[in-house]
Coordinates of C-alpha atoms in Angstrom, one line a residue:
X1 CA 132.7 28.7 82.4
X2 CA 132.2 31.4 79.8
X3 CA 133.6 34.8 80.6
X4 CA 131.0 37.4 81.6
X5 CA 132.0 41.0 81.1
X6 CA 131.2 43.1 84.1
X7 CA 129.3 46.3 83.4
X8 CA 129.1 48.9 86.1
X9 CA 125.7 50.6 86.3
X10 CA 127.5 53.8 87.1
X11 CA 129.2 54.0 83.7
X12 CA 126.4 52.4 81.6
X13 CA 125.3 55.1 79.1
X14 CA 121.7 56.2 79.6
X15 CA 121.0 57.3 76.1
X16 CA 123.9 56.1 73.9
X17 CA 123.3 52.4 74.7
X18 CA 120.4 50.2 73.6
X19 CA 117.9 53.0 73.1
X20 CA 120.2 54.6 70.5
X21 CA 121.7 51.5 68.8
X22 CA 118.6 49.3 69.0
X23 CA 115.3 51.3 68.8
X24 CA 112.4 49.8 70.7
X25 CA 109.6 48.5 68.4
X26 CA 106.4 50.5 68.7
X27 CA 103.9 48.2 67.0
X28 CA 104.9 44.7 68.3
X29 CA 106.3 43.3 71.6
X30 CA 110.1 43.7 71.9
X31 CA 112.0 40.4 71.6
X32 CA 114.0 41.0 74.8
X33 CA 113.3 42.6 78.2
X34 CA 114.9 45.7 79.4
X35 CA 115.9 47.1 82.8
X36 CA 113.1 48.9 84.7
X37 CA 115.0 52.2 84.7
X38 CA 115.5 52.0 80.9
X39 CA 111.9 51.3 80.3
X40 CA 110.8 54.1 82.5
X41 CA 113.2 56.5 80.8
X42 CA 112.0 55.4 77.3
X43 CA 108.3 56.1 78.1
X44 CA 109.0 59.1 80.2
X45 CA 110.8 60.9 77.4
X46 CA 108.1 60.2 74.9
X47 CA 105.5 61.6 77.2
X48 CA 107.5 64.9 77.3
X49 CA 106.0 65.5 73.8
X50 CA 102.6 66.0 75.4
X51 CA 101.4 69.4 76.3
X52 CA 101.3 70.5 79.9
X53 CA 98.1 69.4 81.5
X54 CA 98.1 72.4 83.8
X55 CA 98.1 74.8 80.8
X56 CA 95.3 72.8 79.1
X57 CA 92.4 75.2 79.5
X58 CA 90.3 73.2 77.2
X59 CA 89.6 70.4 79.6
X60 CA 87.2 70.4 82.6
X61 CA 89.1 67.4 84.1
X62 CA 91.2 67.9 87.2
X63 CA 95.0 68.3 86.6
X64 CA 96.2 69.0 90.2
X65 CA 95.6 67.3 93.6
X66 CA 97.2 67.5 97.0
X67 CA 100.3 65.3 97.3
X68 CA 98.6 63.4 100.1
X69 CA 95.7 62.5 97.8
X70 CA 98.2 61.3 95.1
X71 CA 99.9 59.1 97.8
X72 CA 96.6 57.6 98.8
X73 CA 95.6 56.9 95.2
X74 CA 99.0 55.3 94.4
X75 CA 98.5 53.0 97.5
X76 CA 95.1 51.8 96.1
X77 CA 95.8 51.3 92.4
X78 CA 95.7 47.5 93.0
X79 CA 92.3 47.3 94.7
X80 CA 89.5 46.2 92.4
X81 CA 86.4 48.4 93.2
X82 CA 84.0 45.7 92.2
X83 CA 85.4 43.2 94.7
X84 CA 83.5 44.5 97.7
X85 CA 83.8 41.3 99.7
X86 CA 87.6 41.3 99.7
X87 CA 88.0 45.1 100.1
X88 CA 85.2 46.1 102.5
X89 CA 86.9 49.3 103.6
X90 CA 87.1 50.6 99.9
X91 CA 83.5 49.5 99.4
X92 CA 82.4 51.4 102.5
X93 CA 84.2 54.5 101.2
X94 CA 82.4 54.2 97.9
X95 CA 79.0 54.0 99.7
X96 CA 79.9 57.0 101.8
X97 CA 80.8 59.0 98.7
X98 CA 77.5 58.1 97.0
X99 CA 75.6 59.1 100.1
X100 CA 77.5 62.4 100.3
X101 CA 76.6 63.2 96.7
X102 CA 73.0 62.2 97.2
X103 CA 72.8 64.4 100.3
X104 CA 74.4 67.3 98.4
X105 CA 71.7 67.1 95.8
X106 CA 68.8 66.7 98.4
X107 CA 67.8 63.1 97.6
X108 CA 65.0 61.5 99.6
X109 CA 65.0 58.7 102.2
X110 CA 68.6 59.3 103.4
X111 CA 69.5 58.2 106.8
X112 CA 72.6 59.5 108.6
X113 CA 73.5 56.1 110.0
X114 CA 73.0 54.1 106.7
X115 CA 75.1 54.9 103.6
X116 CA 73.1 52.3 101.7
X117 CA 70.0 54.4 102.0
X118 CA 71.3 56.5 99.1
X119 CA 70.4 55.2 95.6
X120 CA 73.3 55.6 93.3
X121 CA 76.7 54.4 92.2
X122 CA 80.2 55.6 91.3
X123 CA 81.1 55.2 87.7
X124 CA 83.9 55.7 85.2
X125 CA 83.3 59.4 84.6
X126 CA 80.0 61.0 83.8
X127 CA 79.8 59.0 80.5
X128 CA 79.0 55.8 82.2
X129 CA 76.7 57.7 84.7
X130 CA 74.8 59.1 81.7
X131 CA 74.3 55.7 80.2
X132 CA 72.9 54.3 83.5
X133 CA 70.6 57.3 84.0
X134 CA 69.3 57.0 80.5
X135 CA 68.7 53.2 80.9
X136 CA 66.6 53.8 84.0
X137 CA 64.5 56.4 82.1
X138 CA 64.0 53.9 79.3
X139 CA 63.0 51.1 81.6
X140 CA 60.6 53.2 83.5
X141 CA 59.0 54.2 80.1
X142 CA 58.7 50.5 79.2
X143 CA 56.9 49.9 82.5
X144 CA 54.6 52.8 81.9
X145 CA 53.5 51.8 78.4
X146 CA 53.5 48.0 79.1
X147 CA 53.7 45.6 76.2
X148 CA 53.1 48.4 73.7
X149 CA 56.8 49.4 74.0
X150 CA 57.7 46.6 71.5
X151 CA 55.9 48.5 68.7
X152 CA 56.8 52.1 69.8
X153 CA 59.9 54.1 69.6
X154 CA 61.1 55.9 72.8
X155 CA 62.6 59.3 72.4
X156 CA 64.8 61.6 74.6
X157 CA 64.5 65.4 74.4
X158 CA 67.6 67.5 74.9
X159 CA 69.4 70.5 73.5
X160 CA 71.8 70.2 70.6
X161 CA 74.4 71.5 73.2
X162 CA 74.6 68.1 75.0
X163 CA 77.8 66.3 75.3
X164 CA 78.4 63.6 72.7
X165 CA 77.8 60.8 75.3
X166 CA 74.0 61.5 75.0
X167 CA 74.2 60.8 71.3
X168 CA 76.0 57.6 72.0
X169 CA 73.4 56.5 74.6
X170 CA 70.6 57.0 72.0
X171 CA 72.4 55.1 69.3
X172 CA 73.6 52.3 71.5
X173 CA 70.3 51.7 73.3
X174 CA 67.9 52.5 70.4
X175 CA 66.3 55.7 71.6
X176 CA 65.3 58.5 69.2
X177 CA 67.2 61.7 70.0
X178 CA 65.2 64.8 69.7
X179 CA 67.6 67.7 69.7
X180 CA 66.4 71.2 70.5
X181 CA 68.4 73.7 68.3
X182 CA 70.2 76.7 69.6
X183 CA 70.1 80.2 68.1
X184 CA 73.0 82.6 67.4
X185 CA 72.2 84.5 70.6
X186 CA 71.0 81.7 72.8
X187 CA 73.0 78.5 73.7
X188 CA 70.6 76.8 76.2
X189 CA 67.1 75.3 75.8
X190 CA 63.9 76.9 77.0
X191 CA 60.8 75.5 78.6
X192 CA 58.7 76.5 75.6
X193 CA 60.9 74.5 73.3
X194 CA 60.8 71.4 75.6
X195 CA 57.0 71.4 75.4
X196 CA 57.1 71.4 71.6
X197 CA 59.3 68.3 71.5
X198 CA 57.8 65.9 74.1
X199 CA 55.1 63.4 73.6
X200 CA 53.7 60.1 75.2
X201 CA 56.9 58.2 74.1
X202 CA 59.4 60.7 75.6
X203 CA 61.4 58.8 78.2
X204 CA 62.7 62.0 79.7
X205 CA 64.1 65.5 79.2
X206 CA 67.8 66.2 79.7
X207 CA 68.7 69.6 81.3
X208 CA 72.3 70.7 81.7
X209 CA 73.8 72.3 84.8
X210 CA 76.9 73.8 83.1
X211 CA 77.0 73.2 79.4
X212 CA 80.2 72.0 77.8
X213 CA 80.1 74.8 75.2
X214 CA 79.7 77.9 77.4
X215 CA 79.3 76.7 81.0
X216 CA 75.8 78.2 81.2
X217 CA 73.1 76.8 83.4
X218 CA 69.9 75.7 81.7
X219 CA 66.6 76.9 83.4
X220 CA 65.9 73.6 85.1
X221 CA 63.2 74.8 87.6
X222 CA 61.3 76.5 84.7
X223 CA 61.6 73.4 82.6
X224 CA 60.2 71.3 85.5
X225 CA 57.4 73.8 86.1
X226 CA 56.4 73.6 82.4
X227 CA 56.3 69.8 82.6
X228 CA 54.3 69.9 85.8
X229 CA 51.7 72.0 84.0
X230 CA 51.8 69.6 81.0
X231 CA 51.0 66.7 83.3
X232 CA 48.2 68.6 84.9
X233 CA 46.7 69.5 81.5
X234 CA 47.4 66.4 79.5
X235 CA 48.4 63.6 81.9
X236 CA 51.9 63.2 80.5
X237 CA 54.3 62.4 83.3
X238 CA 57.8 63.1 81.9
X239 CA 60.8 62.9 84.2
X240 CA 63.9 65.2 84.0
X241 CA 67.5 64.0 84.2
X242 CA 70.0 66.7 85.1
X243 CA 73.4 66.4 83.5
X244 CA 75.4 68.1 86.2
X245 CA 78.7 66.7 85.0
X246 CA 80.3 70.2 85.1
X247 CA 78.2 72.1 87.5
X248 CA 77.2 69.6 90.1
X249 CA 80.1 70.2 92.4
X250 CA 80.1 74.0 91.8
X251 CA 76.5 75.3 92.0
X252 CA 75.7 73.8 95.5
X253 CA 78.6 75.9 96.9
X254 CA 78.6 78.9 94.6
X255 CA 74.8 79.3 94.3
X256 CA 73.3 77.4 97.2
X257 CA 69.9 79.0 96.9
X258 CA 69.4 78.0 93.3
X259 CA 66.9 75.2 93.1
X260 CA 67.8 72.7 90.4
X261 CA 68.2 69.3 92.0
X262 CA 65.9 66.8 93.9
X263 CA 64.2 69.7 95.6
X264 CA 62.3 69.8 92.3
X265 CA 59.9 66.7 92.4
X266 CA 60.2 66.4 88.6
X267 CA 64.0 65.6 88.7
X268 CA 64.4 61.8 88.8
X269 CA 68.2 61.4 88.5
X270 CA 71.4 63.4 88.4
X271 CA 74.9 62.6 87.1
X272 CA 78.1 64.5 88.1
X273 CA 81.8 64.2 87.4
X274 CA 84.0 63.7 90.4
X275 CA 87.0 64.2 88.0
X276 CA 85.8 67.7 87.1
X277 CA 84.9 70.2 89.9
X278 CA 84.8 67.3 92.3
X279 CA 88.6 68.0 92.1
X280 CA 89.7 64.3 91.6
X281 CA 92.0 63.0 88.9
X282 CA 90.4 61.5 85.7
X283 CA 88.2 58.4 85.9
X284 CA 85.3 59.1 88.3
X285 CA 81.7 60.0 88.1
X286 CA 78.5 59.5 90.0
X287 CA 74.8 58.9 89.2
X288 CA 72.2 59.2 91.9
X289 CA 68.4 58.9 91.9
X290 CA 65.8 60.7 94.0
X291 CA 64.8 57.4 95.7
X292 CA 64.9 53.6 95.2
X293 CA 61.6 53.6 93.3
X294 CA 63.2 55.4 90.4
X295 CA 65.9 52.8 89.7
X296 CA 64.1 49.7 88.2
X297 CA 65.0 46.5 89.9
X298 CA 65.4 44.8 86.5
X299 CA 68.6 46.8 85.9
X300 CA 70.3 45.5 89.1
X301 CA 72.3 42.3 88.8
X302 CA 73.5 40.1 91.7
X303 CA 76.6 37.9 91.6
X304 CA 78.3 35.8 94.2
X305 CA 81.5 34.6 92.5
X306 CA 83.6 37.2 94.2
X307 CA 82.5 36.1 97.6
X308 CA 79.2 37.2 99.2
X309 CA 76.0 38.4 97.5
X310 CA 76.8 41.5 95.5
X311 CA 74.3 43.8 93.7
X312 CA 75.8 45.6 90.7
X313 CA 74.4 48.2 88.4
X314 CA 77.3 49.5 86.2
X315 CA 78.4 48.9 82.6
X316 CA 82.0 48.4 83.7
X317 CA 82.9 45.6 86.1
X318 CA 86.5 45.6 87.3
X319 CA 88.1 49.0 87.9
X320 CA 90.6 50.5 90.4
X321 CA 89.3 51.8 93.7
X322 CA 91.8 54.6 93.8
X323 CA 89.6 57.2 92.2
X324 CA 86.9 56.8 94.8
X325 CA 89.6 57.0 97.5
X326 CA 90.8 60.2 96.0
X327 CA 87.3 61.6 96.0
X328 CA 86.7 60.6 99.6
X329 CA 89.9 62.4 100.5
X330 CA 88.6 65.6 98.9
X331 CA 85.3 65.2 100.7
X332 CA 86.7 64.8 104.2
X333 CA 89.6 67.2 103.6
X334 CA 87.6 70.1 102.2
X335 CA 84.1 69.7 103.5
X336 CA 81.4 72.1 102.5
X337 CA 83.4 75.1 103.7
X338 CA 86.5 74.0 101.7
X339 CA 84.6 73.4 98.5
X340 CA 82.8 76.8 98.9
X341 CA 86.2 78.5 99.3
X342 CA 87.7 76.8 96.3
X343 CA 84.7 77.5 94.0
X344 CA 84.6 81.1 95.0
X345 CA 88.3 81.6 94.3
X346 CA 88.0 79.9 90.9
X347 CA 84.9 82.0 90.1
X348 CA 86.8 85.2 91.1
X349 CA 89.7 84.3 88.8
X350 CA 87.3 83.5 86.0
X351 CA 85.4 86.8 86.4
X352 CA 88.7 88.7 86.5
X353 CA 89.6 87.2 83.2
X354 CA 86.2 87.9 81.7
X355 CA 86.4 91.5 82.9
X356 CA 89.7 91.9 81.0
X357 CA 88.2 90.4 77.9
X358 CA 85.1 92.6 78.1
X359 CA 87.3 95.8 78.3
X360 CA 89.3 94.6 75.3
X361 CA 88.2 95.8 71.9
X362 CA 88.8 92.4 70.4
X363 CA 86.3 90.2 72.3
X364 CA 82.7 89.7 73.2
X365 CA 82.1 87.7 76.4
X366 CA 79.4 85.0 76.1
X367 CA 79.7 83.6 79.7
X368 CA 81.7 85.4 82.4
X369 CA 82.4 82.6 84.8
X370 CA 79.8 83.6 87.3
X371 CA 77.6 80.5 86.8
X372 CA 80.5 78.1 86.9
X373 CA 84.2 79.0 86.5
X374 CA 84.1 78.9 82.6
X375 CA 84.7 81.8 80.4
X376 CA 83.5 81.7 76.8
X377 CA 84.2 84.5 74.4
X378 CA 84.4 85.3 70.7
X379 CA 86.0 88.0 68.5
X380 CA 83.8 91.1 68.4
X381 CA 84.3 91.9 64.8
X382 CA 86.2 91.1 61.6
X383 CA 89.9 91.7 62.4
X384 CA 91.3 89.7 59.4
X385 CA 91.8 86.6 61.5
X386 CA 89.6 84.1 63.3
X387 CA 89.2 82.5 66.7
X388 CA 91.1 79.5 65.3
X389 CA 94.1 81.7 64.6
X390 CA 94.0 83.0 68.2
X391 CA 93.8 79.4 69.5
X392 CA 96.7 78.2 67.3
X393 CA 98.9 81.2 68.2
X394 CA 98.3 80.7 72.0
X395 CA 99.7 77.2 71.6
X396 CA 103.1 78.7 70.7
X397 CA 103.1 80.0 74.3
X398 CA 102.1 76.6 75.7
X399 CA 98.4 77.4 76.3
X400 CA 95.7 75.1 75.0
X401 CA 92.6 77.3 74.6
X402 CA 90.0 75.6 72.3
X403 CA 88.3 77.2 69.4
X404 CA 85.1 75.5 68.1
X405 CA 81.8 76.2 66.4
X406 CA 78.6 76.1 68.3
X407 CA 76.0 73.3 67.9
X408 CA 73.0 73.0 65.6
X409 CA 71.2 76.3 65.2
X410 CA 74.3 78.4 65.9
X411 CA 76.9 76.8 63.6
X412 CA 78.0 80.2 62.4
X413 CA 79.2 81.2 65.8
X414 CA 82.8 80.4 66.8
X415 CA 83.9 80.5 70.4
X416 CA 87.0 80.4 72.5
X417 CA 86.7 78.9 76.0
X418 CA 88.8 78.9 79.2
X419 CA 88.0 76.5 82.0
X420 CA 89.3 77.8 85.3
X421 CA 90.2 74.8 87.5
X422 CA 92.1 74.2 90.7
X423 CA 95.7 74.7 89.9
X424 CA 95.0 77.6 87.5
X425 CA 96.0 80.4 89.8
X426 CA 95.4 84.2 89.5
X427 CA 99.0 84.5 88.5
X428 CA 98.6 82.0 85.7
X429 CA 95.5 83.9 84.6
X430 CA 97.5 87.1 84.4
X431 CA 100.2 85.3 82.4
X432 CA 97.5 84.0 80.0
X433 CA 96.2 87.5 79.6
X434 CA 99.7 88.9 78.9
X435 CA 100.3 86.2 76.3
X436 CA 96.8 86.7 74.7
X437 CA 97.6 90.4 74.3
X438 CA 100.9 89.5 72.7
X439 CA 99.1 87.1 70.3
X440 CA 96.6 89.8 69.4
X441 CA 99.3 92.3 68.7
X442 CA 101.1 89.8 66.4
X443 CA 97.9 88.9 64.6
X444 CA 96.9 92.5 64.2
X445 CA 100.3 93.1 62.6
X446 CA 100.2 90.2 60.1
X447 CA 96.5 89.6 59.6
X448 CA 96.7 86.0 58.5
X449 CA 93.0 86.1 57.4
X450 CA 92.0 83.0 59.3
X451 CA 94.2 80.3 57.8
X452 CA 93.7 78.0 60.8
X453 CA 90.5 76.1 60.3
X454 CA 90.9 73.0 62.5
X455 CA 88.7 73.0 65.6
X456 CA 90.5 72.5 68.8
X457 CA 87.7 71.3 71.1
X458 CA 88.3 69.1 74.1
X459 CA 85.7 67.6 76.4

């Protein structure tokens, strides 16, 4: 029997063993396995090179949740959301979440004792939700024009300030995008512009509740009123889809009297990101329709190979159920009162920061965080450096504050943006303000003349 040398785990070197003498290949599978602890350490250490997600003020995506929510989500990583017959409790939770979202947005035909009365679905973020909402608009347009759709080109009207997923939808599904330009002093679309861009082949108008660029709310009620008048005058019935990815879980609690959702008969569908101000970790969105009539039956598929008859209307099939479980935890844990408290606190922090910026000689505030907790601002003059310099200098303090140029029509405007999220406390806001002042003092002293030109823009 060959001699086997005993190695005590207690004296095996953590970093001067295999990971030092025999580097792990990064572009092919290693030839040999490794111990779980070693594999964990290898990957964990590489991930330390990432920035801190809590200090990433570029992203709208949630970076902190209750430990209890994290535990529930960890317990349900292995449950396939699509397999509703095998995981009926998870399926029921998804239906309840969709019903709660539909109720929040004042959808029609909802029954308190029947979650299935809501027309909608959970998705992989708002990107998939946007695709589904756009497809429903296109199919309804095809039904409206009949066989003529084969020789006509559908179009979608939206501002140049839309998130890139709308550009993807139009390209992937052969819809002509009609982008309404911004101006250097206006970063949302207007009802008058919408009327100039629509015609009989417009499948819908996209209005944004909380733009990615500035966090502003587009005038949805006014846009709907203009389209109502257009239908009365010319017979064109053009639906509105509200992209509420950023504002859908803010406005109902921060501005409950603002009418922007299904209370407007012109609004056909709404998407929202659970992983933004829904306060859930990345990977979750929702799309809901006013009622079942607005979701064409041709877009719903039915399969039975997972057990039982299962209708499905998503682009993705298999996906983990843990994100929906995390969202349900937030819904039942916080309720309306809890979400209202959170959004008011975030808005208070955002408005405090915007007040400091407004009093500072260096900056002009574009959005002050009162619509949704997003602060957008720009340099107020020529200081010998640019917003890109400010953004790059803040990175040396650990902060990720994006600098980017505005969309078509306002390309000459450069903006900095801070997204105030759960986990970004008032104390952290004061630390950011202190560090920003240190950065300004340093830049004022050396005047680098804007040598940073790369855009730091994160969705």
